XYZ file of C-alpha atoms in Angstrom:
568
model
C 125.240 79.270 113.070
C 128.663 80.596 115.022
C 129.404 83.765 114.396
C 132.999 85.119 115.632
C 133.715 88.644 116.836
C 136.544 89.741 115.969
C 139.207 92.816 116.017
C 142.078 94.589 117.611
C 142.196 95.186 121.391
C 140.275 97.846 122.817
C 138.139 98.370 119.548
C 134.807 98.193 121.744
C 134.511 94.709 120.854
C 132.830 93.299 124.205
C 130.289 96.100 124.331
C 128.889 95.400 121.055
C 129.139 91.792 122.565
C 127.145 93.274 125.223
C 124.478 94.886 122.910
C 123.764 91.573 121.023
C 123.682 88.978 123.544
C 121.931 90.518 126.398
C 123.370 89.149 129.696
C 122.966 85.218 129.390
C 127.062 84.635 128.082
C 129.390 81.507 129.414
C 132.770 82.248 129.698
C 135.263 79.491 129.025
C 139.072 78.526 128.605
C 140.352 77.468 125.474
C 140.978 73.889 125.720
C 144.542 73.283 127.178
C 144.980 76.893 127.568
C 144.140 79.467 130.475
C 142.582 82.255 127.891
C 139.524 82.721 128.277
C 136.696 83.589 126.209
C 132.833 84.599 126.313
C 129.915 83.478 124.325
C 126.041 84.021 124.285
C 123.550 83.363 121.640
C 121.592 86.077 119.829
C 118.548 85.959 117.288
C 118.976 86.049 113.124
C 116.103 86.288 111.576
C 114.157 82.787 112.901
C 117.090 81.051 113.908
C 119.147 81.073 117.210
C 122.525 81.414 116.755
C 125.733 81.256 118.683
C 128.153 84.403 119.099
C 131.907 84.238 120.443
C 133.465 87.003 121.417
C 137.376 86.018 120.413
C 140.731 86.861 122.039
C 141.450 90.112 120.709
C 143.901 90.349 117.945
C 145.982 92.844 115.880
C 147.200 90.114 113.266
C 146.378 86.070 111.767
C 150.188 86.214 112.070
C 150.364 84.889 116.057
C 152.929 86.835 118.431
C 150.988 85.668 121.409
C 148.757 82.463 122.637
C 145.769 84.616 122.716
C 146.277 85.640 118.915
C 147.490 81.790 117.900
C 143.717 81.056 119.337
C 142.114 84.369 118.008
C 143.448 82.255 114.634
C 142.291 78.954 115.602
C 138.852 79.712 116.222
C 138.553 81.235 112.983
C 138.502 77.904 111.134
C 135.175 77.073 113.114
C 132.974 80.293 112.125
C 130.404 80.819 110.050
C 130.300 84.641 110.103
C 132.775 87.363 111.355
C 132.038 90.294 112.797
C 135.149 92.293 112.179
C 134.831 95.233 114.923
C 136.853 98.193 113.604
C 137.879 101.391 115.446
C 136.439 103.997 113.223
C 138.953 106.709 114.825
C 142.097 104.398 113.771
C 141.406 102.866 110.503
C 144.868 102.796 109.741
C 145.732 100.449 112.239
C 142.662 98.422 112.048
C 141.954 97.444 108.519
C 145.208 95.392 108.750
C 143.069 92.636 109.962
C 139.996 93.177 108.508
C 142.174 92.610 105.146
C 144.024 89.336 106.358
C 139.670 88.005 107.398
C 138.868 89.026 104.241
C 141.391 86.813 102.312
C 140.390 83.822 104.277
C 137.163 84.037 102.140
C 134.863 83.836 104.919
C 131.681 85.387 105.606
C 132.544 88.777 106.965
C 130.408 92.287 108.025
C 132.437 94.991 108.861
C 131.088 96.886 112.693
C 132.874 100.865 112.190
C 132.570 101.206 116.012
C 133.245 104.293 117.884
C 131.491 106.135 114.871
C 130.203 108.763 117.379
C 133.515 109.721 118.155
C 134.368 110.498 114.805
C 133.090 113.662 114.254
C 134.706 115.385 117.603
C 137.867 114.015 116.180
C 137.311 115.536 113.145
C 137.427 112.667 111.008
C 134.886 112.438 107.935
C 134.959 108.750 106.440
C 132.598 107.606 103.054
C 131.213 104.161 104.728
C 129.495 103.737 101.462
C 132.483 103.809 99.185
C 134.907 101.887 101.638
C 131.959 99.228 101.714
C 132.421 99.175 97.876
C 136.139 98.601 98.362
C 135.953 96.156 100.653
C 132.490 93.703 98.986
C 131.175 93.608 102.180
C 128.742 94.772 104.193
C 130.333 98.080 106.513
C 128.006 99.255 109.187
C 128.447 102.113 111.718
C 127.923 101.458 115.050
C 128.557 102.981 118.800
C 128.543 100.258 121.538
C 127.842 103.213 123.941
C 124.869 104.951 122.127
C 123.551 101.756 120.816
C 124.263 103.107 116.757
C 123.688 101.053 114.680
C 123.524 97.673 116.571
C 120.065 96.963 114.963
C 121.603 97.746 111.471
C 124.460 95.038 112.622
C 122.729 92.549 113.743
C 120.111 92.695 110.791
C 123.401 92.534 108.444
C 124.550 89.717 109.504
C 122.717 87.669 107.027
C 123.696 89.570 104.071
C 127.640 88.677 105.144
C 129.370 87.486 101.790
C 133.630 86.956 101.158
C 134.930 89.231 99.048
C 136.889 89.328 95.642
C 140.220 90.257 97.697
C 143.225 87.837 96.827
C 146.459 86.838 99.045
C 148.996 89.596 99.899
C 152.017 89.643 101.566
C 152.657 92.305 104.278
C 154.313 94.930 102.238
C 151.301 94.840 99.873
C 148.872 94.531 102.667
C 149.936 97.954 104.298
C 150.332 99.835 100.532
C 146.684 98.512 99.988
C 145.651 99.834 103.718
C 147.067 103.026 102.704
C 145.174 103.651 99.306
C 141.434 103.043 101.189
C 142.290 105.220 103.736
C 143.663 107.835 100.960
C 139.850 107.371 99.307
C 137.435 107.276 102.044
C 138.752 109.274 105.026
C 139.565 113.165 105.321
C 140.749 114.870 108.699
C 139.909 118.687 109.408
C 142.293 120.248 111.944
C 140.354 120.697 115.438
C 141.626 121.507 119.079
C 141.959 119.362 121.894
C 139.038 119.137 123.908
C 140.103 118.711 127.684
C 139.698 115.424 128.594
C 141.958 114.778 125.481
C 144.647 117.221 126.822
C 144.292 114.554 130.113
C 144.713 111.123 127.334
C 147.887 113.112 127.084
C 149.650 113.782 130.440
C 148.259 110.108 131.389
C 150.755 108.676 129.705
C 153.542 111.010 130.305
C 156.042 109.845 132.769
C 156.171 113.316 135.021
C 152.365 114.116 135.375
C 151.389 110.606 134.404
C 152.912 108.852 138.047
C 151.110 111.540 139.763
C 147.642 110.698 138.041
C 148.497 107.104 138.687
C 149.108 107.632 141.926
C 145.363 109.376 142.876
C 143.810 107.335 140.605
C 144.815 104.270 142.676
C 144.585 106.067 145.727
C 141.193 106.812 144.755
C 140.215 103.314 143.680
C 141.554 101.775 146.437
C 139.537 103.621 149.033
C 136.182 102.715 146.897
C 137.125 99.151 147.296
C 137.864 98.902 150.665
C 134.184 101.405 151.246
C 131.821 99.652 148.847
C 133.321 95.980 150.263
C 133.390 96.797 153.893
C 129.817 98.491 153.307
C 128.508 95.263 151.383
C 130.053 93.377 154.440
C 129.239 95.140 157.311
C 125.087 96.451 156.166
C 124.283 92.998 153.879
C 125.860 90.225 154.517
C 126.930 90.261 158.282
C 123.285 90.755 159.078
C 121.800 88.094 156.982
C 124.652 85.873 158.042
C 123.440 86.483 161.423
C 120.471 87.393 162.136
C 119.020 85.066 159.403
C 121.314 81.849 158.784
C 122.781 81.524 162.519
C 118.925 80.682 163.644
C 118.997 78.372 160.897
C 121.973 76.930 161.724
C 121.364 76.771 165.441
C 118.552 74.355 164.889
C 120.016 72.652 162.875
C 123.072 72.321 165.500
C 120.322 71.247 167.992
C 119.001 68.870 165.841
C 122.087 67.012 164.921
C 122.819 66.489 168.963
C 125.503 69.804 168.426
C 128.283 67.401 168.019
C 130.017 64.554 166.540
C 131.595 63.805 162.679
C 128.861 64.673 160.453
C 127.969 67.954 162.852
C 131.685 69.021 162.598
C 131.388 68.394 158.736
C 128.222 69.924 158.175
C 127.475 73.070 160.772
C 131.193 72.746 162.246
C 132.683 72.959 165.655
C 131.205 74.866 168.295
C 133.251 77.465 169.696
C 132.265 78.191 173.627
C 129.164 76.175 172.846
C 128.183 78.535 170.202
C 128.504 78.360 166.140
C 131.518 80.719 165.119
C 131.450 81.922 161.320
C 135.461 81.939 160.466
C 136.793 79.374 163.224
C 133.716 76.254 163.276
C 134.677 75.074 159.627
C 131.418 73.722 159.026
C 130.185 73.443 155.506
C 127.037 75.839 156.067
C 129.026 77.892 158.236
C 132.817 78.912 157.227
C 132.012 77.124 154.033
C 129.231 79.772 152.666
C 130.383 82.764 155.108
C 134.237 82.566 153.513
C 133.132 82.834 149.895
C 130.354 85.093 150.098
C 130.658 87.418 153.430
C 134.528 87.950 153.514
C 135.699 86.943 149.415
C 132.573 88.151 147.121
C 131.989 92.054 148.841
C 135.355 92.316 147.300
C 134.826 90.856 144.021
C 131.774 93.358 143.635
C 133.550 96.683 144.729
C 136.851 95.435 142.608
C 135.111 94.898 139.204
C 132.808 97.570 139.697
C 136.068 99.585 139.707
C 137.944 97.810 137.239
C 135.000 97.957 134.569
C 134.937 101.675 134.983
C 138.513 101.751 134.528
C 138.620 99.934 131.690
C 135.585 101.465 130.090
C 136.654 104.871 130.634
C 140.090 103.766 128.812
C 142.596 104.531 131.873
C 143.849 101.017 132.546
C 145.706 100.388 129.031
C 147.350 103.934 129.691
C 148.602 102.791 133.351
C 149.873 99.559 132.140
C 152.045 101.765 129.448
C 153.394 104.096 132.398
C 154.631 100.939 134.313
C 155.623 98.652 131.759
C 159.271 99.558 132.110
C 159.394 98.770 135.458
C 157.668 95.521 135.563
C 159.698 94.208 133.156
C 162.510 94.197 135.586
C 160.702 91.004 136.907
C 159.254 89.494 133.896
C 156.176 91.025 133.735
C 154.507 93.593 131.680
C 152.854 96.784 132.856
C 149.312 94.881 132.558
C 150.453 92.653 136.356
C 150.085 96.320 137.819
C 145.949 95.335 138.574
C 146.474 91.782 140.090
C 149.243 93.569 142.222
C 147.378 96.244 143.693
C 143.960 94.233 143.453
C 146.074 91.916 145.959
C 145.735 94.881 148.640
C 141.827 94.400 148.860
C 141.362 90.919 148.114
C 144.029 87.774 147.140
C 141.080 85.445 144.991
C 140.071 88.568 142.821
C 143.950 89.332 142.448
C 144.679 85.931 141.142
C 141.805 85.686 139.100
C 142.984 88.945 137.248
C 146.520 87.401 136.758
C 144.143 85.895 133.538
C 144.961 89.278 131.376
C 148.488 88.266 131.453
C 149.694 86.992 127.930
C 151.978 84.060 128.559
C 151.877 81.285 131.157
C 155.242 82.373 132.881
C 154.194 85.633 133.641
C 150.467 84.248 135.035
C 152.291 82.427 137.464
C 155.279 85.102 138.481
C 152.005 87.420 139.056
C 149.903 84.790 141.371
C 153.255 83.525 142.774
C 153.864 87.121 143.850
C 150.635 88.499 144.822
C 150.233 85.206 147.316
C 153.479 85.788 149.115
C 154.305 88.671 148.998
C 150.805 90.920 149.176
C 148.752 91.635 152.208
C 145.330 91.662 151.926
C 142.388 94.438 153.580
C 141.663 92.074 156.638
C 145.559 91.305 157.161
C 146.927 94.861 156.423
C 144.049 96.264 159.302
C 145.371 93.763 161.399
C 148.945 94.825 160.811
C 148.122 98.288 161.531
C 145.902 97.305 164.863
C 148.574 95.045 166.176
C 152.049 96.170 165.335
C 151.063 99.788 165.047
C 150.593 99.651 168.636
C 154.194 98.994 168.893
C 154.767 102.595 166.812
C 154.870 103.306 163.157
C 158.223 101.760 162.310
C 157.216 98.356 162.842
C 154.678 98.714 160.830
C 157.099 99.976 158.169
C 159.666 97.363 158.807
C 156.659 94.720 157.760
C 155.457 96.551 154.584
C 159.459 96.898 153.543
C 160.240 93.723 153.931
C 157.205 92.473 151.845
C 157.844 95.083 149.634
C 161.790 93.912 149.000
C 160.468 90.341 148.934
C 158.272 91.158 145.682
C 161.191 92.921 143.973
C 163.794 89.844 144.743
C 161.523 87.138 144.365
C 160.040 88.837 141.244
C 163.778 89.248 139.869
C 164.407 85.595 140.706
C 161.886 84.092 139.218
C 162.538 86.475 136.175
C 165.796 84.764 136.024
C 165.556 81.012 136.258
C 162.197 80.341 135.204
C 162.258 79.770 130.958
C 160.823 82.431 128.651
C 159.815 85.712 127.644
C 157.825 88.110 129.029
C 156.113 89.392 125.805
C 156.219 93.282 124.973
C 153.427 95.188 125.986
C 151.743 96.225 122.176
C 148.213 97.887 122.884
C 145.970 100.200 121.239
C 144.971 103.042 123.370
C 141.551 103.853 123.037
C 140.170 107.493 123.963
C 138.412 108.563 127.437
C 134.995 107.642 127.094
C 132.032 108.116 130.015
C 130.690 103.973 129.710
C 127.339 103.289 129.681
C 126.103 102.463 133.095
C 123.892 99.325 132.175
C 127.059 97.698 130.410
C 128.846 98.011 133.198
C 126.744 96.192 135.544
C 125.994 93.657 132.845
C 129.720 93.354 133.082
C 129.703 93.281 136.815
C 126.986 90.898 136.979
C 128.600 88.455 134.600
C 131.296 88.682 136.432
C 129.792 87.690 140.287
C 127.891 85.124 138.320
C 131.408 83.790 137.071
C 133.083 83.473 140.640
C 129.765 82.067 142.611
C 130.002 79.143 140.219
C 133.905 78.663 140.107
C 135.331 79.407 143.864
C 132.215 78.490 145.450
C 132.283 74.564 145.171
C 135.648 74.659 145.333
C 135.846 76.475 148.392
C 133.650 74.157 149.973
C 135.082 70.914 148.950
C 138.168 72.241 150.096
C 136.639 72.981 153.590
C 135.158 69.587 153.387
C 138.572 67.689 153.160
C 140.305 69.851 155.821
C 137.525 68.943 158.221
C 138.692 65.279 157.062
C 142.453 66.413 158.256
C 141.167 67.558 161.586
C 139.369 64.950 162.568
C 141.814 62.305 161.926
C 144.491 64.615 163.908
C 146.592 65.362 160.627
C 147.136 69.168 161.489
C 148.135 67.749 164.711
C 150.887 66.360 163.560
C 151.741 68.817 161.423
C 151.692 71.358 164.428
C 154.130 69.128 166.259
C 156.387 68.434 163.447
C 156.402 72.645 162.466
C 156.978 73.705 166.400
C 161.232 73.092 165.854
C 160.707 75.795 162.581
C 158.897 78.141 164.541
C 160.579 78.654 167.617
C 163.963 78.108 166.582
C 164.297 79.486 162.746
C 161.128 82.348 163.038
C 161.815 83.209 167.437
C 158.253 82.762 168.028
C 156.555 81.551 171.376
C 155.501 77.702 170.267
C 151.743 78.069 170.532
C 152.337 80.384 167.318
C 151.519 76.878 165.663
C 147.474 77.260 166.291
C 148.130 80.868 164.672
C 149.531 79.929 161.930
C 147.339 77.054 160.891
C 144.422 79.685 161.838
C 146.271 81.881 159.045
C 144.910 79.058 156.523
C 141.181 79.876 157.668
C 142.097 83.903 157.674
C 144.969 86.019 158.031
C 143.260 88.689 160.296
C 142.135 86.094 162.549
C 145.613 84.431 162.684
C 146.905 87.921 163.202
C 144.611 88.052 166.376
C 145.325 84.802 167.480
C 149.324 85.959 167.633
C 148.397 89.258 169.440
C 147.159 86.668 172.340
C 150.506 85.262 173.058
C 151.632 88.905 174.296
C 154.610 88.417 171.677
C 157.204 91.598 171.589
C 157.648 94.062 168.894
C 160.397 91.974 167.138
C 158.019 88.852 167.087
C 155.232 90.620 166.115
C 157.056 92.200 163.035
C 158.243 88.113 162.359
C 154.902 86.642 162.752
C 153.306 89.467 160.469
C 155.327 88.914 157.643
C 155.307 85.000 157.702
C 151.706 84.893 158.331
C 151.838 87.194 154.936
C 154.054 85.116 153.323
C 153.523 81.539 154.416
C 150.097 79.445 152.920
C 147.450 81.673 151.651
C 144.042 81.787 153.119
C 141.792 78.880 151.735
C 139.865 80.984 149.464
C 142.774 82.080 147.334
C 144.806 78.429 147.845
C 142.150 76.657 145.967
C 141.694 80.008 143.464
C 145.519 79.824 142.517
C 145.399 75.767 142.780
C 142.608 76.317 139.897
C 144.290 79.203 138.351
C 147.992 77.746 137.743
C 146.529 73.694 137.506
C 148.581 71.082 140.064
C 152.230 71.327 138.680
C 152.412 75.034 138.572
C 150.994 75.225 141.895
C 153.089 73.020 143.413
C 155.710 75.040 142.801
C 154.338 77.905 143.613
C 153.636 76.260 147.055
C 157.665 75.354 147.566
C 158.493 79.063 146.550
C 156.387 80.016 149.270
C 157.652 77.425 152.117
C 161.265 78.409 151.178
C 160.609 82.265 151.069
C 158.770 82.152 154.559
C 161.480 80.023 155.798
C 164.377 82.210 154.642
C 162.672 85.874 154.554
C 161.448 84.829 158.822
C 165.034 83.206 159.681
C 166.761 86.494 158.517
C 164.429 88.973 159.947
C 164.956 86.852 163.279
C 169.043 87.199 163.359
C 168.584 90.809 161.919
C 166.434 92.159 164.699
């Protein structure tokens, strides 16, 4: 048996996932798409059976990809769960009318039933479940309500005697159930609503943005450094390095497979980011420097979105992103682009429309610096005084405006308006947000790993045959005569593919001046991104896209280090 979940956005729908699947879900892309779905399997009665949590949806009437697949998937159920915001029937029974008059299977999930009665709203389940002829349950995704009730409904799901509307009768009919089965008594605003409020208004809610961020930010960069520095530098270390010394010893510490496998040595010794091994820069990238951010960012993000903050930021700044084809939604790739570039991209997946997924990776790749490079920039240039380092963040800055209002121009489409439910503040339940959080790690160790590693694989290939050789002597013209830098910038800047910090480093050896250090900061920023996020966005955005995305980022290093070179 399939059974769908289905409902508007921000109805609660992936916590009631949560509650009936336990934490062994798959998440997938819909074929030939880059949405992305979950699915687990939960027990009815004495058979197994398959649940999909679906795209979430305010119409069968398809404004966006995700809702033309929300659709699609429909015609392969066996059961819906229609999850319905108890505290916005209004709104919600639009859909739950259009399921009903496909004559499928249907149970109707009132979530958020707890928060009912603080908002002062009384509903008759029992007579609406008459209305309807089909099964209405109450539930809470963060008590656990009713979940039992739900899941032991689910084979008591039935169609109902409902026949075909169009919209006008749709909403008239929406209108007379909520006329018979709900009653509001006037209340005051508890505080945190009073907060819902100014969130989303423009004066007080920039300033809330603003901490919030702040705030965020800072736990990021603490948890991940934390992870980093008390974890997984010591295991890397003082655990693996033995390992991999012996190893090294065995395999005569040299020669092809040794440089494949453990990797160069560096001063006779096995160096983490620079010996490209397999078992060394292979596993260290992904899981020492890329996956302490991964944790601290979607520990972060779920509480975000579980307390019900990010739909009210992406409101506040959807006017402004739209000035470069984006909605207010790219605001969490952007900033997550300030801790970590593979997280950032990956996040560029909440974006409706293809166009605006790549604009947002496009964007974040060039044009934002991550943790490692922006302490770099602030080591290195800073030491040069503070208005270097500004010159580097302004110009990076300007180059996501322009480029973003570029690409806004000449590439095809729309960006699609931002339509969202906002759902109240809510404290989340703490086990559904690691569940979340654990799904999630469990996600990137099987996508970017192997990846990550095949890609280190073939640029040990390029090495060894002398290929970045050539490329080194073919670039030196660019770099010393467009970009002013000293011509052993080259090692630098191919270092910048391993890690930017490092690169960063590398340039602070060639005793370059303020004016070169500004240049080499922001094309190190700008040019290829590290490996980890190259074969994330290659994955993200599929060959053709990322081609492109690759030329846009040649020609905007190119121009952006040529211009800062005749300007300074």
């Amino acid at each position: 048996m399939k059974i769908l979940l289905m409902g508007n956005p921000n109805v609660g729908k992936s916590v009631i996932f949560s509650r009936l699947t336990g934490v062994r879900v798959v998440s997938s892309n819909y074929p030939g798409t880059t949405v992305s779905y979950t699915s687990g399997f939960m027990k009815t009665g004495d058979e197994t059976a398959e649940i999909i949590d679906v795209p979430g949806t305010y119409t069968l009437e398809p404004t966006s990809e995700a809702e033309e697949i929300a659709l699609d998937m429909l015609k392969s159920g066996d059961v819906v769960i229609n999850v319905v915001d108890a505290t916005n029937l209004e709104r919600n029974l639009y859909l739950t009318l259009q399921l009903l008059e496909k004559k499928i299977p249907l149970v109707v999930a009132l979530n958020l039933w707890d928060d009912t009665k603080h908002r002062g709203i009384s509903i008759d389940r029992k007579k609406l479940e008459t209305i309807l002829g089909v099964p209405v349950i109450a539930t809470s995704g963060l008590t656990g309500q009713g979940i039992k009730d739900l899941a032991e409904s689910i084979p008591r799901a039935t169609t109902s005697d409902i026949t075909s509307m169009n919209r006008d009768e749709r909403w008239a009919f929406v209108g007379k159930i909520i006329d018979n089965i709900q009653t509001i008594a006037h209340r005051h605003h508890r505080w945190f609503e009073r907060l819902e409020d100014a969130s989303v208004k423009p004066k007080t809610g920039l300033f809330i943005a603003a901490a919030v961020l702040a705030i965020s930010y800072y736990i990021i960069r603490f948890v991940g450094e934390n992870l980093i520095t008390y974890i997984l530098d010591p295991f890397f270390y003082k655990i693996w390095l033995p390992v991999l010394t012996k190893l090294s010893v065995l395999m005569g510490e040299g020669g092809l497979l040794h440089d494949v496998i453990v990797g160069k040595l560096i001063s006779g010794n096995i160096h983490f980011i620079e010996s490209f091994g397999l078992l060394s820069s292979g596993l260290y990238v992904p899981i020492a420097m890329v996956l302490p951010y991964i944790i601290s960012f979607y520990l972060v993000i779920g509480l975000l979105e579980d307390i019900g903050y990010l739909p009210r930021l992406a409101v506040l700044l959807d006017t402004t992103m739209h000035k470069i084809g984006l909605h207010g939604f790219a605001i969490v790739p952007t900033l997550l682009g300030l801790g970590c570039n593979v997280p950032a991209i990956m996040a560029t997946r909440v974006l409706e429309s293809r166009r605006e997924r790549f604009i947002a990776a496009t964007l974040v790749s060039i044009a934002i610096p991550c943790a490692s490079a922006q302490a770099m920039i602030f080591g290195l240039v800073g030491k040069f005084g503070g208005k270097y380092v500004a010159m580097v963040y302004g110009t990076l800055f300007l180059v996501w405006i322009i480029l973003g209002y570029i690409l806004n121009k000449i590439l095809k489409g729309l960006s699609p308006e931002l339509l969202i439910e906002i759902p109240p503040y809510r404290i989340p339940p703490w086990g559904i947000v690691f569940q979340k959080l654990f799904y999630r790690i469990d996600n990137f160790l099987r996508e970017a790993v192997p990846i990550i590693l095949a890609a280190v694989f073939i640029i040990n290939i390029l090495f060894i045959f002398g290929i970045f050789d050539y490329v080194a002597r073919f670039a030196a013209p660019v770099i010393t005569g467009i970009w002013g830098l000293p011509e052993e910038s080259i090692v630098a800047i191919v270092i910048g593919f391993i890690r930017k910090d490092a690169a960063l480093g590398m340039l602070a050896i060639s005793a370059l001046t303020a004016k070169q250090m500004v240049i080499g900061s922001v094309v190190l920023t700008m040019f290829f991104p590290c490996i980890a996020t190259f074969v994330v966005l290659l994955k993200e955005l599929g060959l053709r896209d990322f081609l492109k995305s690759m030329l846009i980022m040649i020609v905007s290093a190119l121009t952006v280090g040529g211009l800062l070179n005749v300007i300074l």
